[in-house]
PDB file of C-alpha atoms in Angstrom:
ATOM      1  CA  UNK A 216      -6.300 -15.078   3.093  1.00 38.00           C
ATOM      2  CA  UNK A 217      -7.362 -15.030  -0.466  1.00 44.00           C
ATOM      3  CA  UNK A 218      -4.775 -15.708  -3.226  1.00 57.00           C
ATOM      4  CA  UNK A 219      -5.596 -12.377  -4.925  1.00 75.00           C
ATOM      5  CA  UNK A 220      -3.742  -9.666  -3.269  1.00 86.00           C
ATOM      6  CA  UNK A 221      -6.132  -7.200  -5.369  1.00 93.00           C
ATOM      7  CA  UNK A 222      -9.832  -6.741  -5.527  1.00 95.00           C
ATOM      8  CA  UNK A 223     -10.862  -8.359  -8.974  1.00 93.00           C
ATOM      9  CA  UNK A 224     -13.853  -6.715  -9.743  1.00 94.00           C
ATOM     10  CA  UNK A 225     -12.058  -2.944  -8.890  1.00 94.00           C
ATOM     11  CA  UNK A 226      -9.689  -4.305 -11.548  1.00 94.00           C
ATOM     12  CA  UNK A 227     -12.204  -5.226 -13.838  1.00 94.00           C
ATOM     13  CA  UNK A 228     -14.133  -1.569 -13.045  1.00 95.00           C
ATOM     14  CA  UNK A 229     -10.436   0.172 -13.205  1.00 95.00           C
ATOM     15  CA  UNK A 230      -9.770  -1.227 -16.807  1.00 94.00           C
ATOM     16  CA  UNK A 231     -13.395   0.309 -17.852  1.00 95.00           C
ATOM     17  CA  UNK A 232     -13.101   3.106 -16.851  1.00 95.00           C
ATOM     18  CA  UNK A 233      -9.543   4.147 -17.157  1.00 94.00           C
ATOM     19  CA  UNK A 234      -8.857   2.011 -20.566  1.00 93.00           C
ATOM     20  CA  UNK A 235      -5.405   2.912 -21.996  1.00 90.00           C
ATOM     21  CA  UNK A 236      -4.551   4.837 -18.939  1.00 95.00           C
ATOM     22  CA  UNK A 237      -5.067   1.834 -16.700  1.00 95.00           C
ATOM     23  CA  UNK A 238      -1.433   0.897 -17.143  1.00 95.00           C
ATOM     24  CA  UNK A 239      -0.641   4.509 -16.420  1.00 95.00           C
ATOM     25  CA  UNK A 240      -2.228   4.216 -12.813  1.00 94.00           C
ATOM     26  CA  UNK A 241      -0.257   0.842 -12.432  1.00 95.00           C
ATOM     27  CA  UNK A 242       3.047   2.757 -12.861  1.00 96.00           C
ATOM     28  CA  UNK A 243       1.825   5.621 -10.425  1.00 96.00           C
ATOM     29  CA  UNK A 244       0.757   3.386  -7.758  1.00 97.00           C
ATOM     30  CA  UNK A 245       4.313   1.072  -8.278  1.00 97.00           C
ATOM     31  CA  UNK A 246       6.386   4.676  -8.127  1.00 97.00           C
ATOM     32  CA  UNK A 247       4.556   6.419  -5.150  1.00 98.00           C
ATOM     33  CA  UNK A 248       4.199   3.004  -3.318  1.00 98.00           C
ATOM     34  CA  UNK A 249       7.516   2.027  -3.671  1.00 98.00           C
ATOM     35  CA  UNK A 250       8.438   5.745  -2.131  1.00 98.00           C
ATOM     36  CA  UNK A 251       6.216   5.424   0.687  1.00 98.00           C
ATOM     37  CA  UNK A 252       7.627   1.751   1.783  1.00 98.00           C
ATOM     38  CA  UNK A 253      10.996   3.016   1.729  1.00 98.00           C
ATOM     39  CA  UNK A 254      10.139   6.234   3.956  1.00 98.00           C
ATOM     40  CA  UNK A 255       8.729   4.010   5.799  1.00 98.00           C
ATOM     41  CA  UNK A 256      11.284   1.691   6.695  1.00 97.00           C
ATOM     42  CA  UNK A 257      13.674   4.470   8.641  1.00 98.00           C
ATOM     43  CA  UNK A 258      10.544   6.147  10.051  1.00 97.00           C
ATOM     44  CA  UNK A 259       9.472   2.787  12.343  1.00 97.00           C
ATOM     45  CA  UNK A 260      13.368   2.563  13.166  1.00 96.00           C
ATOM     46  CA  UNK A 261      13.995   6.370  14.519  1.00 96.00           C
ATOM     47  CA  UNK A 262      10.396   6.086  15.671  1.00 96.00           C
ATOM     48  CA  UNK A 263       9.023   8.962  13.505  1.00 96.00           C
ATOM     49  CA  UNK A 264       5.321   8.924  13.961  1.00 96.00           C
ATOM     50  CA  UNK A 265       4.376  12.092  12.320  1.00 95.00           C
ATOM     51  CA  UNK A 266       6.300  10.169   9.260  1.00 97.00           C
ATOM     52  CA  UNK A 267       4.741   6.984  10.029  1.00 97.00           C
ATOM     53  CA  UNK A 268       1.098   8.669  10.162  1.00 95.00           C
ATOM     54  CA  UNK A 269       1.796  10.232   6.582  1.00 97.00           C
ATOM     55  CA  UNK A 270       2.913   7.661   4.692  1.00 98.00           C
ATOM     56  CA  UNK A 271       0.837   4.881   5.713  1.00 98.00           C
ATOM     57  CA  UNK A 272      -1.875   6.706   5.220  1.00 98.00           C
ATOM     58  CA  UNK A 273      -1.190   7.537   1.494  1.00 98.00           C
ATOM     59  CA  UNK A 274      -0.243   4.514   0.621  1.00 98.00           C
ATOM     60  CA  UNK A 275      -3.664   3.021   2.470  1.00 98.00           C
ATOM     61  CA  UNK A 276      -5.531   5.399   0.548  1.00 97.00           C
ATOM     62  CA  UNK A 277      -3.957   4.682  -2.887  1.00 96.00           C
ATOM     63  CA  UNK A 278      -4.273   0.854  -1.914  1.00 97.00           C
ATOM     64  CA  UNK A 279      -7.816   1.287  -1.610  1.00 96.00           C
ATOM     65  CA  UNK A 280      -8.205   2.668  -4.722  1.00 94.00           C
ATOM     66  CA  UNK A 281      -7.166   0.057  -6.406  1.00 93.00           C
ATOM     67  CA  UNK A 282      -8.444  -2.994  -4.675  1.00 95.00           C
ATOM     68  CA  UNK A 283      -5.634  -3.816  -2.474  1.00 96.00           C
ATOM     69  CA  UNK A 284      -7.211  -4.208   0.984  1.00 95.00           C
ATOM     70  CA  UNK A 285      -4.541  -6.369   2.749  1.00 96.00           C
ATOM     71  CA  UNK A 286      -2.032  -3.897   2.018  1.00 97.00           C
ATOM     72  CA  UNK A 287      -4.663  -1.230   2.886  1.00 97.00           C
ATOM     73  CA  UNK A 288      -5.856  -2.896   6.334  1.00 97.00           C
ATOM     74  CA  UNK A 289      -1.754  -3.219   7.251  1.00 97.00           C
ATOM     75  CA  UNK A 290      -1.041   0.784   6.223  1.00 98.00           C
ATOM     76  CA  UNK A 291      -4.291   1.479   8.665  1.00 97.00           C
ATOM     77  CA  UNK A 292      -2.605  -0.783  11.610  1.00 96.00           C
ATOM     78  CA  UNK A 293       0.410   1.376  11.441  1.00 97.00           C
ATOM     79  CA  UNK A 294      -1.182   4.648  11.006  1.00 96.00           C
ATOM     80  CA  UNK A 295      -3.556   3.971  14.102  1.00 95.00           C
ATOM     81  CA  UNK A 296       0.000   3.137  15.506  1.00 94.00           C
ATOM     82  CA  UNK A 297       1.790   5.902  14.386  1.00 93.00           C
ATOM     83  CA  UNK A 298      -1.390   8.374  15.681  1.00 94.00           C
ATOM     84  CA  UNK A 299      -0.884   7.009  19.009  1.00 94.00           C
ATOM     85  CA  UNK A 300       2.815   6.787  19.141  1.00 94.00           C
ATOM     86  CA  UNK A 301       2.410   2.951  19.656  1.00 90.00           C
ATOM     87  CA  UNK A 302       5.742   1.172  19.578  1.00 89.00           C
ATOM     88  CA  UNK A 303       4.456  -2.621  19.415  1.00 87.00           C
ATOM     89  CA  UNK A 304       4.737  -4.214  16.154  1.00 93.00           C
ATOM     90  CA  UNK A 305       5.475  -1.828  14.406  1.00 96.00           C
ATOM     91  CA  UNK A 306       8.467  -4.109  12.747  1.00 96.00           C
ATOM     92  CA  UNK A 307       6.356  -6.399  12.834  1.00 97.00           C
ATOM     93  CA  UNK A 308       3.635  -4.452  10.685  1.00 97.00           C
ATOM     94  CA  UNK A 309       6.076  -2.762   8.203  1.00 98.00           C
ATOM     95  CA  UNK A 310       7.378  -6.543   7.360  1.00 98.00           C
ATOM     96  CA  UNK A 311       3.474  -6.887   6.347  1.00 97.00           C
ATOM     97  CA  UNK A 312       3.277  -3.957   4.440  1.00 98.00           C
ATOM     98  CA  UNK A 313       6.719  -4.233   2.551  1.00 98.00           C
ATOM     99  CA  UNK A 314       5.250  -7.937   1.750  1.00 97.00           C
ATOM    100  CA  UNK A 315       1.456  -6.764   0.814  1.00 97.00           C
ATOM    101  CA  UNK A 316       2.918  -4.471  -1.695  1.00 98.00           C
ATOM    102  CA  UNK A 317       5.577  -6.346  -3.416  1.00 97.00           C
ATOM    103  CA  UNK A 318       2.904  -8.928  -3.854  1.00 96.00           C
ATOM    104  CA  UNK A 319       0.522  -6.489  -5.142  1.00 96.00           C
ATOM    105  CA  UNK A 320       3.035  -4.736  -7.115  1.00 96.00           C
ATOM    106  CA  UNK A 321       3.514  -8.533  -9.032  1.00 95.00           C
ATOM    107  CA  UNK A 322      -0.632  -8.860  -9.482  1.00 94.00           C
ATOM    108  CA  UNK A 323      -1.153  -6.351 -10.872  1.00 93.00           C
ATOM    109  CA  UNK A 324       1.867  -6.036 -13.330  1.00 93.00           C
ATOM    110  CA  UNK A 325      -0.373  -9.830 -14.698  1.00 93.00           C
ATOM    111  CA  UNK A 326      -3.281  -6.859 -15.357  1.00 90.00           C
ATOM    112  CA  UNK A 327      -0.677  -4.546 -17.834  1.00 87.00           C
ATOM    113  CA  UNK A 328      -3.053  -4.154 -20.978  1.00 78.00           C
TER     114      UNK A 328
END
């Protein structure tokens, strides 16, 4: 695995093309992220697929936006979970997730303008 949790030329593209309201989108994906994670955590307990689906998908899609593939490839692993109501590691995978985003999270707080 690469030391980068985040894509560093979709940073570099971000910061063009967004320019003061790059920091903006930083604080968006922290808040919604941060919402999803914690949905997520009682969802894989009680088994809530629908739940599951959802929010790892959102937060997969707003990884990819900005560069955050690890955290984006984990979200996919439990949302093809959660679509087929697959129990196996699905701790296992939210442990991934809650770790891909905090150390996103940290990278790209080092890209604040």
């Amino acid at each position: 695995m690469s030391e980068n949790q985040l894509d560093p030329e979709m940073i570099v593209s971000l910061k063009d093309i967004l320019g003061d309201n790059f920091n903006s989108l930083i604080g968006q994906f922290e808040e919604d992220g941060q919402r999803r994670v914690d949905a997520l955590g009682p969802a894989v307990r009680e088994r809530d697929y629908d739940t599951i689906n959802k929010q790892a998908h959102g937060l997969k899609g707003s990884a990819r936006n900005l560069g955050a593939n690890l955290l984006a490839e984990h979200c996919d692993v439990l949302e093809v979970a959660g679509k087929a109501q697959q129990d196996a590691n699905l701790e296992q995978t939210l442990a991934a997730i809650q770790q891909a985003f905090a150390a996103a999270v940290a990278e790209l707080e080092s890209h604040r303008t």
